[in-house]
Tab-separated table of C-alpha atoms in Angstrom:
chain	number	residue	atom	x	y	z
E	1	UNK	CA	136.745	-82.102	127.129
E	2	UNK	CA	138.277	-79.980	124.422
E	3	UNK	CA	136.671	-81.678	121.458
E	4	UNK	CA	133.333	-83.056	120.306
E	5	UNK	CA	132.589	-86.269	122.109
E	6	UNK	CA	130.325	-89.006	120.768
E	7	UNK	CA	129.079	-92.144	122.436
E	8	UNK	CA	129.028	-94.993	121.990
E	9	UNK	CA	131.918	-95.318	119.566
E	10	UNK	CA	130.471	-98.570	118.285
E	11	UNK	CA	126.941	-99.933	118.415
E	12	UNK	CA	125.729	-103.266	117.111
E	13	UNK	CA	121.988	-103.791	117.137
E	14	UNK	CA	119.392	-106.092	115.701
E	15	UNK	CA	117.039	-105.029	112.962
E	16	UNK	CA	113.893	-103.518	114.431
E	17	UNK	CA	115.471	-102.262	117.639
E	18	UNK	CA	115.714	-98.596	118.610
E	19	UNK	CA	119.090	-96.932	119.131
E	20	UNK	CA	120.136	-93.667	120.693
E	21	UNK	CA	123.372	-91.902	119.835
E	22	UNK	CA	124.807	-89.118	121.935
E	23	UNK	CA	126.863	-86.056	121.116
E	24	UNK	CA	128.578	-83.637	123.489
E	25	UNK	CA	129.589	-80.552	121.495
E	26	UNK	CA	132.431	-78.204	122.298
E	27	UNK	CA	131.391	-75.950	125.148
E	28	UNK	CA	130.013	-72.658	123.886
E	29	UNK	CA	129.338	-73.862	120.361
E	30	UNK	CA	125.846	-72.817	119.396
E	31	UNK	CA	125.548	-74.884	116.236
E	32	UNK	CA	125.358	-78.674	116.190
E	33	UNK	CA	125.103	-80.956	113.195
E	34	UNK	CA	124.506	-84.623	112.578
E	35	UNK	CA	125.866	-86.252	109.447
E	36	UNK	CA	126.208	-89.875	108.470
E	37	UNK	CA	128.583	-91.699	106.184
E	38	UNK	CA	127.502	-95.001	104.758
E	39	UNK	CA	130.124	-97.340	103.378
E	40	UNK	CA	131.675	-95.902	100.223
E	41	UNK	CA	129.568	-92.764	100.385
E	42	UNK	CA	130.167	-89.163	101.318
E	43	UNK	CA	128.936	-87.199	104.299
E	44	UNK	CA	125.161	-87.031	104.252
E	45	UNK	CA	123.571	-84.152	106.157
E	46	UNK	CA	120.873	-85.221	108.619
E	47	UNK	CA	119.922	-82.380	110.966
E	48	UNK	CA	121.228	-79.010	112.148
E	49	UNK	CA	120.582	-77.130	115.391
E	50	UNK	CA	121.445	-73.439	115.716
E	51	UNK	CA	120.877	-71.853	119.090
E	52	UNK	CA	117.199	-71.543	119.916
E	53	UNK	CA	116.055	-71.592	116.306
E	54	UNK	CA	113.924	-74.406	114.940
E	55	UNK	CA	116.226	-77.201	113.777
E	56	UNK	CA	116.755	-77.882	110.086
E	57	UNK	CA	115.499	-81.445	109.757
E	58	UNK	CA	115.557	-81.507	105.971
E	59	UNK	CA	118.199	-84.237	105.826
E	60	UNK	CA	116.478	-86.832	107.983
E	61	UNK	CA	115.835	-89.826	105.683
E	62	UNK	CA	112.620	-91.020	107.310
E	63	UNK	CA	110.336	-90.455	110.271
E	64	UNK	CA	112.198	-93.218	112.094
E	65	UNK	CA	114.957	-90.667	112.652
E	66	UNK	CA	114.685	-87.899	115.212
E	67	UNK	CA	117.065	-85.723	117.176
E	68	UNK	CA	116.878	-83.465	120.154
E	69	UNK	CA	119.148	-80.908	121.678
E	70	UNK	CA	118.813	-79.396	125.114
E	71	UNK	CA	119.791	-75.739	124.940
E	72	UNK	CA	123.312	-75.476	123.621
E	73	UNK	CA	124.523	-78.732	125.063
E	74	UNK	CA	124.064	-82.434	124.495
E	75	UNK	CA	122.220	-83.816	121.501
E	76	UNK	CA	120.774	-87.264	120.974
E	77	UNK	CA	119.974	-88.861	117.654
E	78	UNK	CA	117.357	-91.592	117.872
E	79	UNK	CA	116.703	-94.188	115.215
E	80	UNK	CA	113.576	-96.244	115.731
E	81	UNK	CA	112.986	-99.705	114.275
E	82	UNK	CA	116.455	-99.825	112.789
E	83	UNK	CA	116.975	-101.243	109.313
E	84	UNK	CA	120.123	-102.676	107.763
E	85	UNK	CA	120.455	-99.638	105.507
E	86	UNK	CA	120.844	-97.505	108.641
E	87	UNK	CA	124.298	-99.025	109.142
E	88	UNK	CA	126.770	-96.157	108.878
E	89	UNK	CA	129.122	-93.946	110.814
E	90	UNK	CA	127.089	-91.208	112.459
E	91	UNK	CA	129.121	-88.040	112.864
E	92	UNK	CA	128.329	-85.104	115.061
E	93	UNK	CA	129.916	-81.688	114.622
E	94	UNK	CA	129.678	-78.337	116.343
E	95	UNK	CA	130.641	-74.804	115.453
E	96	UNK	CA	130.306	-71.265	116.709
E	97	UNK	CA	129.794	-67.972	114.906
E	98	UNK	CA	131.655	-66.214	113.468
E	99	UNK	CA	133.060	-68.863	111.218
E	100	UNK	CA	130.022	-71.012	111.725
E	101	UNK	CA	131.050	-72.977	108.689
E	102	UNK	CA	134.194	-74.369	110.276
E	103	UNK	CA	132.924	-77.540	111.856
E	104	UNK	CA	134.614	-79.542	114.538
E	105	UNK	CA	133.719	-83.203	114.225
E	106	UNK	CA	133.614	-86.001	116.740
E	107	UNK	CA	135.051	-89.421	115.930
E	108	UNK	CA	131.628	-90.789	115.151
E	109	UNK	CA	129.503	-93.731	116.174
E	110	UNK	CA	129.821	-96.817	113.996
E	111	UNK	CA	126.327	-98.292	113.867
E	112	UNK	CA	125.903	-101.828	112.583
E	113	UNK	CA	122.388	-103.197	112.137
E	114	UNK	CA	122.330	-106.976	111.807
Y	1	UNK	CA	120.727	-84.288	93.208
Y	2	UNK	CA	124.279	-83.657	94.335
Y	3	UNK	CA	125.059	-80.002	94.878
Y	4	UNK	CA	128.737	-80.676	95.563
Y	5	UNK	CA	130.504	-83.181	93.358
Y	6	UNK	CA	133.884	-84.801	93.661
Y	7	UNK	CA	134.077	-86.874	90.523
Y	8	UNK	CA	137.358	-88.625	91.281
Y	9	UNK	CA	136.889	-91.184	94.044
Y	10	UNK	CA	140.632	-91.746	94.327
Y	11	UNK	CA	143.988	-90.255	93.450
Y	12	UNK	CA	147.488	-91.726	93.719
Y	13	UNK	CA	150.551	-89.503	93.807
Y	14	UNK	CA	154.226	-89.998	94.511
Y	15	UNK	CA	155.837	-88.295	97.469
Y	16	UNK	CA	157.169	-84.877	96.547
Y	17	UNK	CA	154.821	-84.405	93.601
Y	18	UNK	CA	151.739	-82.209	93.448
Y	19	UNK	CA	148.300	-83.541	94.373
Y	20	UNK	CA	145.322	-81.841	92.762
Y	21	UNK	CA	141.864	-82.625	94.083
Y	22	UNK	CA	138.866	-81.248	92.238
Y	23	UNK	CA	135.374	-80.250	93.251
Y	24	UNK	CA	132.395	-78.911	91.313
Y	25	UNK	CA	129.221	-77.346	92.642
Y	26	UNK	CA	125.857	-76.547	91.130
Y	27	UNK	CA	124.249	-74.106	93.566
Y	28	UNK	CA	125.108	-70.534	92.602
Y	29	UNK	CA	124.122	-69.400	96.119
Y	30	UNK	CA	127.204	-71.073	97.589
Y	31	UNK	CA	129.737	-68.460	98.577
Y	32	UNK	CA	132.001	-70.202	101.036
Y	33	UNK	CA	133.957	-73.360	100.385
Y	34	UNK	CA	135.978	-75.618	102.621
Y	35	UNK	CA	138.156	-78.688	102.426
Y	36	UNK	CA	138.174	-81.287	105.166
Y	37	UNK	CA	140.565	-84.180	105.647
Y	38	UNK	CA	139.588	-87.484	107.177
Y	39	UNK	CA	141.718	-90.313	108.482
Y	40	UNK	CA	140.185	-93.758	109.135
Y	41	UNK	CA	138.244	-94.033	112.390
Y	42	UNK	CA	138.476	-90.298	112.978
Y	43	UNK	CA	136.129	-87.419	112.288
Y	44	UNK	CA	136.916	-85.009	109.442
Y	45	UNK	CA	139.147	-82.073	110.332
Y	46	UNK	CA	139.113	-78.654	108.755
Y	47	UNK	CA	141.962	-78.028	106.331
Y	48	UNK	CA	141.461	-74.807	104.392
Y	49	UNK	CA	138.653	-72.558	103.194
Y	50	UNK	CA	137.960	-69.859	100.642
Y	51	UNK	CA	135.363	-67.162	100.318
Y	52	UNK	CA	133.808	-66.378	96.963
Y	53	UNK	CA	135.365	-62.915	97.024
Y	54	UNK	CA	138.738	-64.567	96.508
Y	55	UNK	CA	140.073	-66.882	93.842
Y	56	UNK	CA	142.999	-68.284	95.799
Y	57	UNK	CA	143.880	-69.030	99.390
Y	58	UNK	CA	147.177	-70.490	100.488
Y	59	UNK	CA	148.243	-72.109	103.735
Y	60	UNK	CA	151.644	-73.733	103.719
Y	61	UNK	CA	151.645	-76.691	101.339
Y	62	UNK	CA	147.897	-76.328	100.719
Y	63	UNK	CA	146.336	-73.953	98.205
Y	64	UNK	CA	142.691	-73.756	97.226
Y	65	UNK	CA	141.677	-72.209	93.923
Y	66	UNK	CA	138.147	-71.054	93.139
Y	67	UNK	CA	136.726	-70.492	89.656
Y	68	UNK	CA	133.271	-69.026	90.230
Y	69	UNK	CA	132.300	-68.853	86.583
Y	70	UNK	CA	132.995	-72.558	86.198
Y	71	UNK	CA	131.622	-73.390	89.662
Y	72	UNK	CA	134.824	-75.302	90.275
Y	73	UNK	CA	137.389	-75.395	93.032
Y	74	UNK	CA	140.542	-77.366	93.500
Y	75	UNK	CA	142.915	-78.192	96.313
Y	76	UNK	CA	146.618	-78.336	95.534
Y	77	UNK	CA	149.039	-80.041	97.878
Y	78	UNK	CA	152.696	-79.524	97.119
Y	79	UNK	CA	154.917	-81.240	97.900
Y	80	UNK	CA	152.747	-84.242	98.756
Y	81	UNK	CA	153.774	-86.320	101.764
Y	82	UNK	CA	152.794	-89.861	102.806
Y	83	UNK	CA	151.020	-88.379	105.839
Y	84	UNK	CA	148.676	-86.585	103.463
Y	85	UNK	CA	147.097	-89.932	102.568
Y	86	UNK	CA	143.483	-89.542	103.644
Y	87	UNK	CA	140.002	-88.870	102.325
Y	88	UNK	CA	139.483	-85.251	101.307
Y	89	UNK	CA	135.991	-83.761	101.363
Y	90	UNK	CA	134.953	-80.601	99.617
Y	91	UNK	CA	132.137	-78.671	101.312
Y	92	UNK	CA	130.097	-75.590	100.490
Y	93	UNK	CA	127.740	-73.223	102.211
Y	94	UNK	CA	125.914	-69.968	101.710
Y	95	UNK	CA	126.879	-67.318	104.264
Y	96	UNK	CA	123.828	-65.303	103.335
Y	97	UNK	CA	121.467	-68.179	103.994
Y	98	UNK	CA	121.682	-68.264	107.740
Y	99	UNK	CA	120.742	-71.539	109.286
Y	100	UNK	CA	121.926	-73.784	106.504
Y	101	UNK	CA	124.336	-76.631	107.001
Y	102	UNK	CA	127.470	-77.439	105.060
Y	103	UNK	CA	126.934	-79.622	102.011
Y	104	UNK	CA	129.687	-82.148	101.454
Y	105	UNK	CA	130.904	-84.010	98.414
Y	106	UNK	CA	131.498	-87.763	98.451
Y	107	UNK	CA	135.217	-87.392	99.003
Y	108	UNK	CA	138.420	-88.284	97.196
Y	109	UNK	CA	140.818	-90.806	98.682
Y	110	UNK	CA	144.375	-89.581	98.254
Y	111	UNK	CA	147.227	-92.071	98.455
Y	112	UNK	CA	150.746	-90.678	98.575
Y	113	UNK	CA	153.450	-93.280	98.072
Y	114	UNK	CA	157.006	-92.880	99.262
């Protein structure tokens, strides 16, 4: 497709379960980002992939969070042993140099942990 | 510690008037600034940007002003339209620090009434 695609759009899970969120970036975009937005909060940076470089994981809130990206394509964000405070909209974005700063966002995955 | 601050969580403006959204930053390494607009249930979309070598950038009804000495930028929308009602995020990055992600503020919700 032409834009960043995220799936699922909505995910309801029970506390303690693992979840996996998927992001398909725009074809050819070398940079991929995960952000999250909790209710009433701004966009919180989680992790950033740029080409074959080591990812910037400085935003991951705990070791329950991890993300992978295969080459310059799909990325998955995994949250293990989910907690209620993990409930948020998880947004994926991609970009391509030059203008690496202009991000194209997906519509997000609304995660609700009961 | 927030590096990008949007101190006004909301702003209400009448149609046809000017909307001014403000943003402050603390990191003097930031040299590229962007505004994103977000509608409910959608991902943020890029609106306008400015490099630190400029103090103003204009695109139609949208103008961004940058005051480097004050570490302050603002987005002016004139004339404001009801369709401009959305959450506006300020974001910053450092071009010279390759491999760093955009840092976003918490957003300002703009409501334009007709």
